[in-house]
Steps between C-alpha positions, in 0.01 A plus 500: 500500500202265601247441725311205702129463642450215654262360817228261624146484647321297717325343264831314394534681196890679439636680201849637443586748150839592465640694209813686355651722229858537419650799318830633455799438231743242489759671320358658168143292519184602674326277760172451521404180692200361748368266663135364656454191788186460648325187670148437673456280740239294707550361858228259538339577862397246772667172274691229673770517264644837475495634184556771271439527119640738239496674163828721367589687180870650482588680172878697435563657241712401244631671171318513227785655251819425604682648190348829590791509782257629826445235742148420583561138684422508884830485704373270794839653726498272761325188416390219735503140404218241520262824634313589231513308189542173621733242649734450187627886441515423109243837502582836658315837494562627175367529154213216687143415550373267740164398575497305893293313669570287851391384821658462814409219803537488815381150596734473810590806733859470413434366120407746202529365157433735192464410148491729215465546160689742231417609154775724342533640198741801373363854480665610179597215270799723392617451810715237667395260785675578848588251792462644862813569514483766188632285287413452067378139545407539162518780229226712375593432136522113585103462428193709421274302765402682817391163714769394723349231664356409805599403834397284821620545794434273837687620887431342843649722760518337846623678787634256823606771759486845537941424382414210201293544178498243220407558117430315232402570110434360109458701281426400096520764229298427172698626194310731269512629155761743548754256683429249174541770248856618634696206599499148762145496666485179685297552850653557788461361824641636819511298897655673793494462874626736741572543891488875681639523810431858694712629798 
């Protein structure tokens, strides 16, 4: 079950809360599982460059006893890539924490660049860290740390025609304490480019 309130104002001020809770069984254990996303944000009125600035806090769940055989990690279902948790997808919604903060530009009418800033860290240190795609990047067991890292994130978005848009992106992701305590935590840096082409 969950729930979203979200809108704007004139005054350039918007504000979306969305939140979950999972329950069930999976087999013989119990679930018991949620999740909370919010972000404000600030259109700046009247300014030649078009802009909007942000602030976002996402926490899931995670499980805080695993040998007590109920599952209490968030189950993100159907996840999207690149959407929430930045660019690189090496952090999905579960057993997370993440503290955002951006701003998008709009210098151009057919130019918007955003740049934004991530700092994870797990829920539940007895917990594992998940990619996007649900998978145990690293286990809970692997370190007792609960910083992740942080991430930066840079996209220009450029749209030709109403047919032809163009993208762009960098993203760098800061290893933390966690990543160091449980295995290979060299940075990672990630450059794409990308053409969409609507019919």
């Amino acid at each position: 079950v969950g729930s979203r309130l979200g809108g704007a104002c004139s005054c350039g001020l918007d504000v979306d809360v969305e939140g979950g809770y999972q329950f069930g069984e999976v087999g013989s254990a119990d679930v018991a599982a949620w999740f909370v996303a919010s972000q404000v944000g600030y259109t700046v009125p009247d300014c030649p460059v078009k802009s909007r600035w942000f602030l976002g806090f996402d926490l899931a769940s995670g499980d805080d006893d695993p040998a007590d055989g109920d599952v209490g990690t968030f189950n993100q279902l159907f996840p999207l890539g690149h959407a929430y948790f930045g660019g690189i997808d090496i952090v999905g919604r579960q057993n997370i924490q993440d503290f955002s903060v951006g701003v998008s530009l709009s210098p151009l009418d057919k130019l918007t660049v955003r740049v934004e800033g991530h700092q994870f860290a797990r829920a539940e240190n007895t917990d594992a860290l998940y990619d996007a795609g649900g998978n145990v990047v690293r286990a809970g067991d692997a370190g007792s740390s609960h910083d992740i890292g942080q991430e930066v994130d840079v996209v220009a978005d450029y749209k030709l025609n109403l047919h032809l848009a163009l993208q762009a992106g960098y993203s760098h992701f800061f290893a933390g304490d966690f990543i160091s305590q449980s295995g290979a935590d060299e940075d990672i840096d990630f450059v794409y480019a990308s053409t969409q082409c609507t019919f």
